[in-house]
PDB file of C-alpha atoms and ligand atoms in Angstrom:
ATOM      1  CA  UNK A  14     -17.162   0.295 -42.805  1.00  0.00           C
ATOM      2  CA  UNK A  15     -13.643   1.517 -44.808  1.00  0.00           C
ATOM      3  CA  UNK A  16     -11.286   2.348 -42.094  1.00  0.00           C
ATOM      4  CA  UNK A  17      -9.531   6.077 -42.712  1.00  0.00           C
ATOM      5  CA  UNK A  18      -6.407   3.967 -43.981  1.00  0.00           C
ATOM      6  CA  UNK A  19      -8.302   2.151 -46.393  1.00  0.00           C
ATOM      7  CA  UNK A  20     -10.047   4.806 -47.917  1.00  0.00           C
ATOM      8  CA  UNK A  21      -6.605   6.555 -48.075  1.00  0.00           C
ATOM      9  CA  UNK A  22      -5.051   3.469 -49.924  1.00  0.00           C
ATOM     10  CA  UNK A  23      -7.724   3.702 -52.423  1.00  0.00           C
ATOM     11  CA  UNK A  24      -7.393   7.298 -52.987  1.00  0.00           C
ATOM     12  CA  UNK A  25      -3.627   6.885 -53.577  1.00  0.00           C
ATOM     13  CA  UNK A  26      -3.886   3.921 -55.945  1.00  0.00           C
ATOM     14  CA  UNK A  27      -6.309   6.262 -58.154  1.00  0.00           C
ATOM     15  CA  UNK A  28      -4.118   9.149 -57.669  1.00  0.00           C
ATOM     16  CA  UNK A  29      -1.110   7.045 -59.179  1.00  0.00           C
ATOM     17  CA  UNK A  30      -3.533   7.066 -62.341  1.00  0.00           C
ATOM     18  CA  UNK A  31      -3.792  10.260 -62.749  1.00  0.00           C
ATOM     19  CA  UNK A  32      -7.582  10.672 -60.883  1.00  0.00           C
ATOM     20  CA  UNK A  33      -8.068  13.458 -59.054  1.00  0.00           C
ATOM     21  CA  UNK A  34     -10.259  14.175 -55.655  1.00  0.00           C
ATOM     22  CA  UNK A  35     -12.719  16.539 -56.578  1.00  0.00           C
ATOM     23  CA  UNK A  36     -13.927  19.231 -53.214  1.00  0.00           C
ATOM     24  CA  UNK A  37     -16.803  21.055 -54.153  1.00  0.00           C
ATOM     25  CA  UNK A  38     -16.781  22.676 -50.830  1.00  0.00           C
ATOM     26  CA  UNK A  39     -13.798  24.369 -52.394  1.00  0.00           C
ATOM     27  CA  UNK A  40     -14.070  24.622 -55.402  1.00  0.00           C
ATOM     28  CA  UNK A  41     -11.268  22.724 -56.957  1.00  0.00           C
ATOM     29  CA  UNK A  42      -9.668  19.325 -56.994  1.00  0.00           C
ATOM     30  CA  UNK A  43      -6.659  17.913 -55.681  1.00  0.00           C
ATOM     31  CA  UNK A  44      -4.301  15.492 -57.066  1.00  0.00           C
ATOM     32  CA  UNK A  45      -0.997  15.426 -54.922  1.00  0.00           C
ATOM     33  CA  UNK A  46       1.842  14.499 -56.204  1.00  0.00           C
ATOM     34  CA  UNK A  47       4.363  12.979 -55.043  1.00  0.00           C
ATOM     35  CA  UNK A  48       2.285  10.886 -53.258  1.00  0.00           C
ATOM     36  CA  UNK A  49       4.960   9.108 -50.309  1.00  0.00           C
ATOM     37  CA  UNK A  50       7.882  10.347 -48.749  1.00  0.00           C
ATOM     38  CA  UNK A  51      10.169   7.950 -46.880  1.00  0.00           C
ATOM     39  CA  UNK A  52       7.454   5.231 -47.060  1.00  0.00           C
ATOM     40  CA  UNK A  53       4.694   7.492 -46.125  1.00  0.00           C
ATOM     41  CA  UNK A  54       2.399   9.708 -47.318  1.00  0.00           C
ATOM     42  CA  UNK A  55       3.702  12.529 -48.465  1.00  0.00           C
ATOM     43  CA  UNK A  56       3.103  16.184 -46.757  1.00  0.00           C
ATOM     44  CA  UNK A  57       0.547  16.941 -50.203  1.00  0.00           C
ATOM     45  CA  UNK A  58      -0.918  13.888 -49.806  1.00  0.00           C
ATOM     46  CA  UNK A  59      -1.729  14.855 -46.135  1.00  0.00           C
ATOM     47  CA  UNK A  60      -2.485  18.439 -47.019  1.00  0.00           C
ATOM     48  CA  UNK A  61      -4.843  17.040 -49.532  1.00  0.00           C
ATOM     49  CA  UNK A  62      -6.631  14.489 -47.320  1.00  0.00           C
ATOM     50  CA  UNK A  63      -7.240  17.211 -44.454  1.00  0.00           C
ATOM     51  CA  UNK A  64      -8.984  19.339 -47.284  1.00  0.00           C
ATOM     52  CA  UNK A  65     -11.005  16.237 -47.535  1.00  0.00           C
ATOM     53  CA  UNK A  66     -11.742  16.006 -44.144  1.00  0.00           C
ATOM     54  CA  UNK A  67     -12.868  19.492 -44.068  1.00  0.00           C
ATOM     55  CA  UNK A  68     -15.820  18.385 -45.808  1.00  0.00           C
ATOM     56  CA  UNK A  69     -15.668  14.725 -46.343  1.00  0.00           C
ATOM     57  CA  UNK A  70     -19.586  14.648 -47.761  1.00  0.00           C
ATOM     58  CA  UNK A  71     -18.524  16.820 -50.691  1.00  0.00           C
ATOM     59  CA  UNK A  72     -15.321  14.837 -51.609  1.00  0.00           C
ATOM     60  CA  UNK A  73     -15.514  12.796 -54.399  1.00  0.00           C
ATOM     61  CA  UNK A  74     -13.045  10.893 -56.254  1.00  0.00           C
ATOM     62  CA  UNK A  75     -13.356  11.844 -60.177  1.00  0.00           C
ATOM     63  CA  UNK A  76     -16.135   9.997 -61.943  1.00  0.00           C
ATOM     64  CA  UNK A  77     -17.504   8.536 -58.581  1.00  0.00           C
ATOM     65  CA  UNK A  78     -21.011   9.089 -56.836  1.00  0.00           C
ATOM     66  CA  UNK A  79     -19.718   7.524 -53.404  1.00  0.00           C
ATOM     67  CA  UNK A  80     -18.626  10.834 -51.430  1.00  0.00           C
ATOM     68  CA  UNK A  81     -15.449  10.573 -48.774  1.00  0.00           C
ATOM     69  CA  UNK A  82     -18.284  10.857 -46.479  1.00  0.00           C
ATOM     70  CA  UNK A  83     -20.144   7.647 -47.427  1.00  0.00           C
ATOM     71  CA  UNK A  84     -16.715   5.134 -47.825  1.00  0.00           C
ATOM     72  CA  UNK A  85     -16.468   6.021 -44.061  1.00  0.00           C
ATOM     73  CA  UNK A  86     -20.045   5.056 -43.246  1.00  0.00           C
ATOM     74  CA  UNK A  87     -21.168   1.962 -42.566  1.00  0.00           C
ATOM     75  CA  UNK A  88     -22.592   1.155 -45.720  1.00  0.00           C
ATOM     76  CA  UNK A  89     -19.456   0.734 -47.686  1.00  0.00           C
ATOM     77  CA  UNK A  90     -16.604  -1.329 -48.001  1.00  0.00           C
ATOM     78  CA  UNK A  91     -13.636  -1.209 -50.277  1.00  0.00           C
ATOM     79  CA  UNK A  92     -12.594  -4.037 -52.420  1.00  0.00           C
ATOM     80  CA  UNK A  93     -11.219  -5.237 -55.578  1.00  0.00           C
ATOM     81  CA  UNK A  94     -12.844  -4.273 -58.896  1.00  0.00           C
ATOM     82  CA  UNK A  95     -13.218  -7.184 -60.945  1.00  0.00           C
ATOM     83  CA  UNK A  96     -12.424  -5.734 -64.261  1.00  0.00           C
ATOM     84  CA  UNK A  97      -9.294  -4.172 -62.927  1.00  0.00           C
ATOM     85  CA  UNK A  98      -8.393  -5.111 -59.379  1.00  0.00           C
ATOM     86  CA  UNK A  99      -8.132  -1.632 -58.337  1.00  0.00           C
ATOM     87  CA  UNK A 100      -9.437  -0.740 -54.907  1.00  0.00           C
ATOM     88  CA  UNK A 101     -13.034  -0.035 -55.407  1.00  0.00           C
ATOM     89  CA  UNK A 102     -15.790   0.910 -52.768  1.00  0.00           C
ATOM     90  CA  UNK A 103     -18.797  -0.995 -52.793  1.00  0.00           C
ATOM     91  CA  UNK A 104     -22.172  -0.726 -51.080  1.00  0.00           C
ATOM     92  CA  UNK A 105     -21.814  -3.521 -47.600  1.00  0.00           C
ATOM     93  CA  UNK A 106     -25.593  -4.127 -48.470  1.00  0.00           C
ATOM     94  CA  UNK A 107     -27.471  -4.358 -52.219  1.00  0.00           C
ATOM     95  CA  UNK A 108     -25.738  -4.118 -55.799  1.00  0.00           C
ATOM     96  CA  UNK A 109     -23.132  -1.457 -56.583  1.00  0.00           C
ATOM     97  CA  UNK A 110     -25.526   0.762 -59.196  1.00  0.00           C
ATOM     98  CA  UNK A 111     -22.446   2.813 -60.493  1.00  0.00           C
ATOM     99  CA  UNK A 112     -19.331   1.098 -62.090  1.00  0.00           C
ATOM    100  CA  UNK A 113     -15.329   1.213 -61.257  1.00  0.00           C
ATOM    101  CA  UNK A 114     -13.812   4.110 -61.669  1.00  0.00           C
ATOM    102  CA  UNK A 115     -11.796   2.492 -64.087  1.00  0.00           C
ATOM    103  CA  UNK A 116     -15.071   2.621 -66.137  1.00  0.00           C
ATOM    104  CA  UNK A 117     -13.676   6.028 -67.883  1.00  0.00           C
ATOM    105  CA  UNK A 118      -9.931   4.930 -68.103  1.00  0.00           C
ATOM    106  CA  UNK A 119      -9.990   3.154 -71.818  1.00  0.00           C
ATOM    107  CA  UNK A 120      -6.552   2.716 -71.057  1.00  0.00           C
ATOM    108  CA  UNK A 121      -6.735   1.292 -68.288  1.00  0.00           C
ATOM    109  CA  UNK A 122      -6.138  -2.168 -66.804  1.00  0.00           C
ATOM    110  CA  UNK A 123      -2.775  -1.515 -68.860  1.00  0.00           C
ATOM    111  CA  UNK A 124      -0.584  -4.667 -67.993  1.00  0.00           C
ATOM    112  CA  UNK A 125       2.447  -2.613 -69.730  1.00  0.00           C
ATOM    113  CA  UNK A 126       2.365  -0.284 -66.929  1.00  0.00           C
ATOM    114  CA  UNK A 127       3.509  -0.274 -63.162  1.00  0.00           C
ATOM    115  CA  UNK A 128       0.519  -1.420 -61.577  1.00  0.00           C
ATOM    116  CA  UNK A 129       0.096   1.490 -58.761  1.00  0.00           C
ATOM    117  CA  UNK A 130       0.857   0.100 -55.138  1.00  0.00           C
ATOM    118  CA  UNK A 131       0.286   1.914 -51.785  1.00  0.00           C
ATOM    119  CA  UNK A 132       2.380   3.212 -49.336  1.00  0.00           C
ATOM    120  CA  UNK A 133       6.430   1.718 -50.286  1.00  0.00           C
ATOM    121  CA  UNK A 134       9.594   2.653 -48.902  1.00  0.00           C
ATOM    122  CA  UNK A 135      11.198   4.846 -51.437  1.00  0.00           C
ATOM    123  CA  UNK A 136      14.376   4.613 -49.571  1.00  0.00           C
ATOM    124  CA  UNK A 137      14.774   0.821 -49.611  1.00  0.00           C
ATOM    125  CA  UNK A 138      13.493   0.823 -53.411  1.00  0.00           C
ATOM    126  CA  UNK A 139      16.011   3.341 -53.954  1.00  0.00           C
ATOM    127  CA  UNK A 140      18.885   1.780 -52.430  1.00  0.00           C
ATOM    128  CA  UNK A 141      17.972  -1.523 -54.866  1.00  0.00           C
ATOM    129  CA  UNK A 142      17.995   0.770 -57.633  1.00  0.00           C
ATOM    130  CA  UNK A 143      21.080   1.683 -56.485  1.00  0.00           C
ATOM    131  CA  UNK A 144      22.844  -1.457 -55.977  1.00  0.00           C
ATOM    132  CA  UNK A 145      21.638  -2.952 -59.388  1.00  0.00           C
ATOM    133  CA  UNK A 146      23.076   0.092 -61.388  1.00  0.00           C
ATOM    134  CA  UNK A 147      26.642  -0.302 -59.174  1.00  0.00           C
ATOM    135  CA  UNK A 148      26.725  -3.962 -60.099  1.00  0.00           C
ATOM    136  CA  UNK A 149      25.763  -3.662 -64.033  1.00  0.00           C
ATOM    137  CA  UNK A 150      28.780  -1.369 -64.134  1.00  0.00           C
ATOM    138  CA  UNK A 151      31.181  -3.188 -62.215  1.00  0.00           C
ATOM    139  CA  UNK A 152      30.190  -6.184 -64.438  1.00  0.00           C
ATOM    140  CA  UNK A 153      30.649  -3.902 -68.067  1.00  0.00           C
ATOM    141  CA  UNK A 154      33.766  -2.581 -66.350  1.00  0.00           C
ATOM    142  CA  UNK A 155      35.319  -6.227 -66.309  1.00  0.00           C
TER     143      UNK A 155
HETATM  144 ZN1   ZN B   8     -12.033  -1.331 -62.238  1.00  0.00          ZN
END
């Protein structure tokens, strides 16, 4: 079985490219952005995932037949897709009958983008950021 963190890793890492959730119980579909806040998910993301929760057996992420529902069951596990290494869940038992997500993404795997990660702390990427633009202009200062 997917633990509640897993499933919300691999909802994030789809989010980052650009797949929303889709909640029939309401209606519409969710796609929070940003998705962390100080290394965590961010209060969307969490507003988005209690919508889920709501009804996890009619969440689905875009292009996917596994609801939230079923990730959470025992019959499913999330792992790497082949094609693209993106999280992907896959039946614990039997042959997964419908492909990757990344299936409808002809972009996607792109190497020339940021592969998307989960949960980082924005702060301490920040702060690098920070330090490598203070040093490239004490060094053109010179
Ligand atoms: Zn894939």
């Amino acid at each position: 079985m997917a633990s509640l963190q897993k499933v919300q890793t691999y909802l994030a890492y789809w989010f980052q490219l650009g797949k929303p959730i889709i909640l029939q119980h309401r209606n519409t579909q969710c796609l929070p952005a940003p998705l962390f806040q100080g290394g965590k998910f961010s209060m969307v993301f969490n507003r988005c995932w209690q919508q889920i929760l709501e009804c996890p057996e009619q969440s689905f992420l875009q292009g996917t037949d596994e609801s939230i529902a079923d990730l959470l069951s025992d019959e499913w596990e999330i792992e790497g897709c082949a094609r693209c290494t993106m999280p992907l869940p896959m039946p614990v038992r039997g042959i997964k009958a419908s492909p990757c997500p990344c299936a409808d993404l002809p972009s996607w795997p792109n190497e020339t983008v940021p592969t998307p990660r989960p949960a980082v702390c924005s702060h301490a990427h920040l702060d690098n950021l920070r330090d490598r633009l203070n040093q490239s202009r004490m060094e053109s200062s010179r």
